[in-house]
Amino acid sequence: MAQENAAFSPGPEEPPRRRGRQRYVEKDGRCNVQQGNVRETYRYLTDLFTTLVDLQWRLSLLFFVLAYALTWLFFGAIWWLIAYGRGDLEHLEDTAWTPCVNNLNGFVAAFLFSIETETTIGYGHRVITDQCPEGIVLLLLQAILGSMVNAFMVGCMFVKISQPNKRAATLVFSSHAVVSLRDGRLCLMFRVGDLRSSHIVEASIRAKLIRSRQTLEGEFIPLHQTDLSVGFDTGDDRLFLVSPLVISHEIDAASPFWEASRRALERDDFEIVVILEDMVEATGMTCQARSSYLVDEVLWGHRFTSVLTLEDGFYEVDYASFHQTFEVPTPSCSARELAEAAARLDAHLYWSIPSRLDEKVEEEGAGEGAGEGEGAGADKEQNGCLPPPESESKV
């Protein structure tokens, strides 16, 4: 009967599964935000250059080809209309007729002449004559507009090619963040490195805590951003990123993790976004690399494995160990509880040392009195005893 009851009795409750948090920033730095219901789309056309640069490559190449092809077709059609309106197409065999453009015998020839004019090729077979003032005006207009199209499209392609986004791909962040002790204080740490030999300059690091919160008035603020100090006051946020560096956020009274223990941190729901801003040494362009860490990507009681070794005349970085961590003894309490425990210990030592000195002096005084039979009137001080001078002891 007991076995039957045990068979039908509910087993131990399983811990609730954490719901997967939607990332605000992906690990590769892409912001997971889409703009919806944008009705003022005309604003994109007011900044057409940036709009073209932000397009995908296949759309940019399509727009590049269409810009030139449509321009050539447009002016080719105008050249053909001028020839048709003047009657040049009806006097192709008349040697006494002076056409607007020599050897222009159809739309295809007009299209080729438009390409030669705009690209300044000038094969010499089709040439405009001085008896066509409307053609001269059109020639000037196409030369000016063609130069503008060249400047605009070549500028767009150059900016798109030289964008520093690809440079950010060689700036790597550790796959996990760790929490451990540094100089007796809990710190949240992550590692950043540069894979290229050409270094970046003016590098600075920032960290943001993304967590929803509710105000005292009941207002719910989704994805509230809070700064995590990584050395702004001391200048440690300015990096000389020649070899991988471990960035540390000290969990002090100003930190949002001040009262978070290991268990509380595991139950929390947040995202830490790290941002590395720098200037590319080769091009002088500003670059930004981003990454993020969710709750399950923060390892409590771990430390990063060293990747730097001293070889014969140089330092070598082993990126095979860049993401590796190892466990270290770390208290599970919060930084606040750890600071309070350290303060109590300091206070205990502060008050216990004078009392121990007094006890030691009393024991030494009692021993001297028993051995010499005198010393009852010896002068004492509050936290110890100093031996009287020889002149006073002989009196």
Coordinates of C-alpha atoms in Angstrom, one line a residue:
M1 CA 0.0 0.0 0.0
A2 CA 2.8 2.3 0.9
Q3 CA 4.5 1.5 -2.5
E4 CA 1.2 2.4 -4.3
N5 CA 0.9 5.7 -2.5
A6 CA 4.5 6.5 -3.2
A7 CA 3.9 5.7 -6.9
F8 CA 1.0 8.1 -7.1
S9 CA 2.5 10.8 -4.9
P10 CA 3.9 13.8 -6.7
G11 CA 7.6 13.9 -7.0
P12 CA 9.9 16.8 -5.9
E13 CA 9.0 20.0 -7.6
E14 CA 11.4 21.0 -10.4
P15 CA 12.8 24.5 -10.4
P16 CA 11.1 26.8 -12.8
R17 CA 12.8 27.1 -16.1
R18 CA 14.1 30.5 -16.9
R19 CA 12.4 32.0 -19.9
G20 CA 14.9 32.9 -22.6
R21 CA 15.5 36.6 -22.6
Q22 CA 15.4 38.4 -25.9
R23 CA 18.7 40.1 -26.6
Y24 CA 18.8 43.9 -26.9
V25 CA 22.2 43.6 -28.6
E26 CA 23.4 40.5 -30.3
K27 CA 26.8 39.0 -29.5
D28 CA 28.2 40.2 -32.9
G29 CA 27.1 43.8 -32.0
R30 CA 23.9 44.1 -34.1
C31 CA 21.1 45.9 -32.3
N32 CA 18.0 43.7 -32.2
V33 CA 15.6 46.6 -32.8
Q34 CA 13.4 47.2 -35.8
Q35 CA 11.6 50.4 -36.6
G36 CA 7.9 49.9 -37.2
N37 CA 5.0 52.1 -38.4
V38 CA 7.3 54.8 -39.6
R39 CA 4.9 57.1 -41.5
E40 CA 7.2 60.0 -42.3
T41 CA 9.2 58.0 -44.8
Y42 CA 10.1 61.2 -46.7
R43 CA 12.7 61.9 -44.1
Y44 CA 14.8 59.1 -45.6
L45 CA 14.9 61.0 -48.9
T46 CA 16.0 64.2 -47.3
D47 CA 19.2 62.4 -46.4
L48 CA 19.6 60.4 -49.6
F49 CA 23.3 59.9 -49.3
T50 CA 23.1 58.2 -45.9
T51 CA 20.1 56.2 -47.1
L52 CA 22.1 54.8 -50.0
V53 CA 25.1 54.1 -47.8
D54 CA 22.9 52.1 -45.3
L55 CA 21.3 50.0 -48.1
Q56 CA 22.4 46.4 -48.5
W57 CA 25.1 45.7 -51.0
R58 CA 22.8 44.1 -53.6
L59 CA 20.5 47.1 -53.5
S60 CA 23.4 49.5 -53.6
L61 CA 24.9 47.9 -56.7
L62 CA 21.4 47.8 -58.3
F63 CA 21.0 51.5 -57.6
F64 CA 24.6 52.2 -58.9
V65 CA 23.9 50.4 -62.2
L66 CA 20.4 52.0 -62.7
A67 CA 21.8 55.5 -62.0
Y68 CA 24.2 55.3 -64.9
A69 CA 22.0 53.3 -67.2
L70 CA 18.9 55.5 -66.8
T71 CA 21.1 58.7 -67.3
W72 CA 22.5 57.3 -70.5
L73 CA 19.1 56.3 -71.8
F74 CA 17.6 59.6 -70.9
F75 CA 20.1 61.7 -72.7
G76 CA 20.3 59.2 -75.5
A77 CA 16.6 59.6 -76.1
I78 CA 17.0 63.4 -76.1
W79 CA 19.8 63.2 -78.7
W80 CA 17.6 61.0 -80.9
L81 CA 14.7 63.4 -80.5
I82 CA 16.9 66.3 -81.6
A83 CA 18.1 64.4 -84.7
Y84 CA 14.6 63.3 -85.5
G85 CA 13.2 66.9 -85.0
R86 CA 15.9 68.4 -87.3
G87 CA 15.3 65.8 -90.0
D88 CA 18.8 64.3 -89.7
L89 CA 17.5 60.8 -89.9
E90 CA 15.9 61.6 -93.3
H91 CA 19.1 62.9 -94.8
L92 CA 21.5 60.2 -93.9
E93 CA 22.7 59.8 -97.5
D94 CA 22.7 63.5 -98.3
T95 CA 26.4 64.7 -98.2
A96 CA 25.4 68.3 -98.4
W97 CA 23.3 68.1 -95.2
T98 CA 24.9 69.1 -91.9
P99 CA 23.4 67.1 -89.1
C100 CA 23.5 67.9 -85.4
V101 CA 25.7 64.8 -84.7
N102 CA 27.7 63.2 -87.5
N103 CA 27.0 59.4 -88.1
L104 CA 24.0 59.4 -85.8
N105 CA 21.6 57.1 -87.7
G106 CA 19.2 55.8 -85.1
F107 CA 18.4 55.3 -81.4
V108 CA 21.3 52.9 -80.8
A109 CA 23.8 55.4 -82.2
A110 CA 22.2 58.1 -80.0
F111 CA 22.5 55.9 -77.0
L112 CA 26.2 55.2 -77.7
F113 CA 26.9 58.9 -78.3
S114 CA 25.3 59.6 -74.9
I115 CA 27.6 57.1 -73.2
E116 CA 30.7 58.6 -75.0
T117 CA 29.7 62.1 -74.0
E118 CA 29.0 61.3 -70.3
T119 CA 32.1 59.1 -69.8
T120 CA 34.3 61.4 -71.9
I121 CA 35.4 58.4 -74.0
G122 CA 35.3 60.2 -77.4
Y123 CA 36.0 57.5 -80.0
G124 CA 35.8 60.2 -82.8
H125 CA 33.3 58.5 -85.1
R126 CA 30.2 60.4 -83.8
V127 CA 30.9 64.2 -83.3
I128 CA 28.6 67.1 -82.7
T129 CA 28.7 69.9 -85.2
D130 CA 28.7 73.7 -84.8
Q131 CA 25.4 74.0 -86.7
C132 CA 23.3 72.7 -83.8
P133 CA 22.9 75.2 -80.9
E134 CA 20.4 72.9 -79.0
G135 CA 22.9 70.1 -79.2
I136 CA 25.6 72.3 -77.8
V137 CA 23.4 73.2 -74.8
L138 CA 22.5 69.6 -74.3
L139 CA 26.2 68.6 -74.4
L140 CA 27.0 71.1 -71.7
L141 CA 24.1 70.0 -69.6
Q142 CA 25.0 66.3 -69.9
A143 CA 28.6 67.0 -69.0
I144 CA 27.6 68.8 -65.8
L145 CA 25.0 66.3 -64.7
G146 CA 27.2 63.4 -65.6
S147 CA 30.0 64.8 -63.3
M148 CA 27.4 65.2 -60.5
V149 CA 26.2 61.6 -60.9
N150 CA 29.8 60.3 -60.9
A151 CA 30.7 62.3 -57.8
F152 CA 27.5 61.1 -56.0
M153 CA 27.7 57.4 -56.9
V154 CA 31.4 57.1 -56.5
G155 CA 31.2 58.8 -53.2
C156 CA 28.5 56.4 -52.0
M157 CA 30.5 53.4 -53.0
F158 CA 33.7 54.7 -51.5
V159 CA 32.1 55.4 -48.1
K160 CA 30.3 52.1 -48.2
I161 CA 33.5 50.2 -49.0
S162 CA 35.6 52.1 -46.4
Q163 CA 33.1 51.8 -43.6
P164 CA 34.8 50.7 -40.3
N165 CA 32.1 48.1 -39.6
K166 CA 34.4 45.4 -40.9
R167 CA 37.2 46.6 -38.7
A168 CA 34.9 46.0 -35.7
A169 CA 34.8 42.3 -36.7
T170 CA 38.4 41.9 -35.6
L171 CA 37.7 43.4 -32.1
V172 CA 36.6 40.5 -30.0
F173 CA 34.9 40.2 -26.6
S174 CA 35.0 37.3 -24.3
S175 CA 32.0 34.9 -24.5
H176 CA 31.4 35.2 -20.8
A177 CA 31.7 37.8 -18.1
V178 CA 33.0 36.7 -14.6
V179 CA 32.5 37.8 -11.0
S180 CA 35.4 37.3 -8.6
L181 CA 37.5 39.0 -6.0
R182 CA 40.1 41.6 -6.9
D183 CA 42.1 43.2 -4.0
G184 CA 39.5 41.9 -1.6
R185 CA 36.5 43.4 -3.5
L186 CA 33.9 41.8 -5.8
C187 CA 34.4 42.8 -9.4
L188 CA 32.5 42.1 -12.6
M189 CA 35.0 41.5 -15.4
F190 CA 35.1 40.8 -19.2
R191 CA 37.9 40.6 -21.7
V192 CA 38.5 42.5 -25.0
G193 CA 41.1 42.0 -27.6
D194 CA 42.2 43.1 -31.1
L195 CA 43.1 40.4 -33.7
R196 CA 44.9 42.8 -36.1
S197 CA 48.5 43.9 -36.0
S198 CA 47.5 47.4 -37.0
H199 CA 46.4 48.9 -33.7
I200 CA 43.5 51.2 -32.9
V201 CA 44.0 54.5 -31.2
E202 CA 41.9 56.6 -28.7
A203 CA 40.1 53.4 -27.6
S204 CA 37.6 53.8 -24.8
I205 CA 35.2 51.3 -23.2
R206 CA 31.7 51.7 -21.8
A207 CA 29.2 49.3 -20.2
K208 CA 25.5 49.6 -19.8
L209 CA 23.1 47.6 -17.7
I210 CA 19.8 46.9 -19.5
R211 CA 17.0 46.0 -17.1
S212 CA 13.4 46.9 -16.9
R213 CA 12.3 48.7 -13.7
Q214 CA 9.3 50.3 -12.1
T215 CA 9.3 53.7 -10.5
L216 CA 7.9 54.6 -7.1
E217 CA 4.9 56.2 -9.0
G218 CA 4.2 52.9 -10.7
E219 CA 5.6 53.8 -14.1
F220 CA 7.1 50.8 -15.9
I221 CA 10.3 51.6 -17.8
P222 CA 11.3 48.8 -20.2
L223 CA 14.9 48.3 -21.1
H224 CA 16.1 51.0 -18.6
Q225 CA 19.8 51.8 -19.2
T226 CA 22.2 52.2 -16.3
D227 CA 25.9 53.1 -16.5
L228 CA 28.4 50.6 -15.1
S229 CA 31.6 52.3 -14.1
V230 CA 34.7 50.8 -15.8
G231 CA 37.1 53.4 -14.7
F232 CA 35.8 56.7 -16.0
D233 CA 36.8 58.6 -12.9
T234 CA 40.3 57.2 -12.9
G235 CA 40.9 57.1 -16.6
D236 CA 41.0 53.3 -16.8
D237 CA 38.4 53.3 -19.5
R238 CA 41.0 54.7 -21.9
L239 CA 42.7 51.6 -23.3
F240 CA 46.0 50.9 -24.9
L241 CA 44.7 47.8 -26.7
V242 CA 47.9 46.2 -27.9
S243 CA 47.2 42.9 -26.1
P244 CA 43.9 41.5 -24.6
L245 CA 42.8 43.4 -21.5
V246 CA 40.4 42.5 -18.7
I247 CA 38.0 45.3 -18.1
S248 CA 36.8 45.4 -14.5
H249 CA 33.7 47.0 -12.9
E250 CA 34.1 47.2 -9.1
I251 CA 30.9 46.4 -7.3
D252 CA 30.8 49.2 -4.8
A253 CA 28.0 51.2 -3.2
A254 CA 27.3 53.1 -6.5
S255 CA 27.0 49.8 -8.5
P256 CA 23.6 48.4 -9.3
F257 CA 24.9 45.0 -8.2
W258 CA 25.8 46.2 -4.7
E259 CA 23.2 44.1 -2.9
A260 CA 23.2 41.2 -5.4
S261 CA 24.4 37.9 -4.1
R262 CA 25.2 34.9 -6.2
R263 CA 21.7 33.4 -5.8
A264 CA 20.0 36.8 -6.4
L265 CA 22.1 37.4 -9.5
E266 CA 21.1 34.0 -11.0
R267 CA 17.4 34.8 -10.5
D268 CA 17.7 38.3 -11.9
D269 CA 16.9 39.2 -15.5
F270 CA 19.2 41.7 -17.2
E271 CA 21.6 42.3 -20.0
I272 CA 25.0 43.9 -19.9
V273 CA 26.0 45.8 -23.1
V274 CA 29.7 46.6 -23.6
I275 CA 30.7 49.2 -26.2
L276 CA 34.3 49.8 -27.4
E277 CA 34.8 53.0 -29.4
D278 CA 38.1 53.7 -31.1
M279 CA 39.8 55.2 -34.2
V280 CA 41.3 53.1 -36.9
E281 CA 45.0 53.9 -37.2
A282 CA 45.2 53.1 -40.9
T283 CA 42.2 55.2 -42.0
G284 CA 41.5 57.6 -39.1
M285 CA 37.8 56.7 -39.1
T286 CA 35.9 56.1 -35.9
C287 CA 34.9 52.5 -35.2
Q288 CA 32.5 51.0 -32.6
A289 CA 32.3 47.4 -31.5
R290 CA 29.6 46.0 -29.3
S291 CA 28.6 42.9 -27.5
S292 CA 26.4 41.8 -24.6
Y293 CA 26.1 39.3 -21.8
L294 CA 22.9 37.8 -20.4
V295 CA 22.4 36.4 -16.9
D296 CA 23.5 32.9 -17.8
E297 CA 26.6 34.3 -19.4
V298 CA 27.9 35.8 -16.2
L299 CA 30.0 33.2 -14.3
W300 CA 30.3 33.7 -10.5
G301 CA 33.5 32.6 -9.0
H302 CA 35.5 32.5 -12.2
R303 CA 38.6 34.2 -13.5
F304 CA 40.1 34.5 -17.0
T305 CA 43.0 32.3 -18.1
S306 CA 46.1 34.3 -18.9
V307 CA 46.8 34.5 -22.6
L308 CA 50.1 36.5 -22.5
T309 CA 53.5 34.8 -22.4
L310 CA 57.0 36.1 -22.7
E311 CA 59.0 34.6 -25.5
D312 CA 62.5 35.3 -26.8
G313 CA 62.4 39.0 -27.3
F314 CA 58.6 39.5 -27.6
Y315 CA 55.3 38.8 -26.0
E316 CA 53.0 36.3 -27.5
V317 CA 49.2 36.2 -27.2
D318 CA 47.4 32.9 -27.3
Y319 CA 43.9 33.5 -28.5
A320 CA 43.0 29.9 -28.1
S321 CA 42.6 30.6 -24.4
F322 CA 40.9 34.0 -24.9
H323 CA 37.5 32.8 -23.8
Q324 CA 38.7 30.3 -21.2
T325 CA 38.0 30.7 -17.4
F326 CA 38.7 28.8 -14.3
E327 CA 37.1 28.7 -10.9
V328 CA 38.5 30.5 -7.9
P329 CA 37.3 30.7 -4.3
T330 CA 34.7 33.5 -4.2
P331 CA 32.2 34.3 -1.4
S332 CA 28.6 33.9 -2.5
C333 CA 27.3 36.9 -0.5
S334 CA 26.7 40.3 -1.9
A335 CA 29.4 43.0 -2.1
R336 CA 27.5 44.9 0.6
E337 CA 27.6 42.0 3.0
L338 CA 31.2 41.4 2.2
A339 CA 32.1 45.0 3.0
E340 CA 30.1 44.9 6.2
A341 CA 31.9 41.7 7.3
A342 CA 35.3 43.3 6.5
A343 CA 34.3 46.4 8.5
R344 CA 33.3 44.3 11.5
L345 CA 36.6 42.4 11.3
D346 CA 38.6 45.6 11.1
A347 CA 36.7 47.0 14.1
H348 CA 37.3 43.9 16.1
L349 CA 41.0 43.9 15.4
Y350 CA 41.2 47.7 16.2
W351 CA 39.7 47.2 19.7
S352 CA 41.3 43.8 20.4
I353 CA 44.9 44.8 19.8
P354 CA 45.0 47.4 22.7
S355 CA 43.3 45.1 25.1
R356 CA 45.8 42.3 24.3
L357 CA 48.6 44.7 24.8
D358 CA 47.2 45.7 28.3
E359 CA 46.9 42.0 29.3
K360 CA 50.4 41.3 28.2
V361 CA 51.8 44.3 30.1
E362 CA 49.9 43.3 33.3
E363 CA 51.3 39.7 33.0
E364 CA 54.8 41.1 32.6
G365 CA 54.4 43.4 35.6
A366 CA 53.0 40.7 37.8
G367 CA 56.0 38.4 36.9
E368 CA 58.5 41.1 37.7
G369 CA 56.8 41.9 41.1
A370 CA 56.9 38.3 42.1
G371 CA 60.5 37.9 41.2
E372 CA 61.9 41.1 42.7
G373 CA 59.4 41.8 45.4
E374 CA 59.0 45.4 44.3
G375 CA 57.5 47.3 41.4
A376 CA 54.1 47.9 43.0
G377 CA 54.5 51.6 42.3
A378 CA 55.7 51.3 38.8
D379 CA 54.3 53.8 36.3
K380 CA 52.0 52.4 33.7
E381 CA 50.5 53.8 30.6
Q382 CA 47.1 53.0 29.2
N383 CA 48.1 50.7 26.3
G384 CA 51.3 49.3 27.6
C385 CA 54.2 49.9 30.0
L386 CA 57.4 51.7 29.3
P387 CA 60.4 50.8 31.6
P388 CA 61.4 53.8 33.8
P389 CA 64.8 55.4 33.3
E390 CA 67.7 54.0 35.3
S391 CA 68.1 57.2 37.3
E392 CA 64.5 57.0 38.6
S393 CA 64.7 53.3 39.4
K394 CA 67.7 53.8 41.7
V395 CA 66.1 56.6 43.7

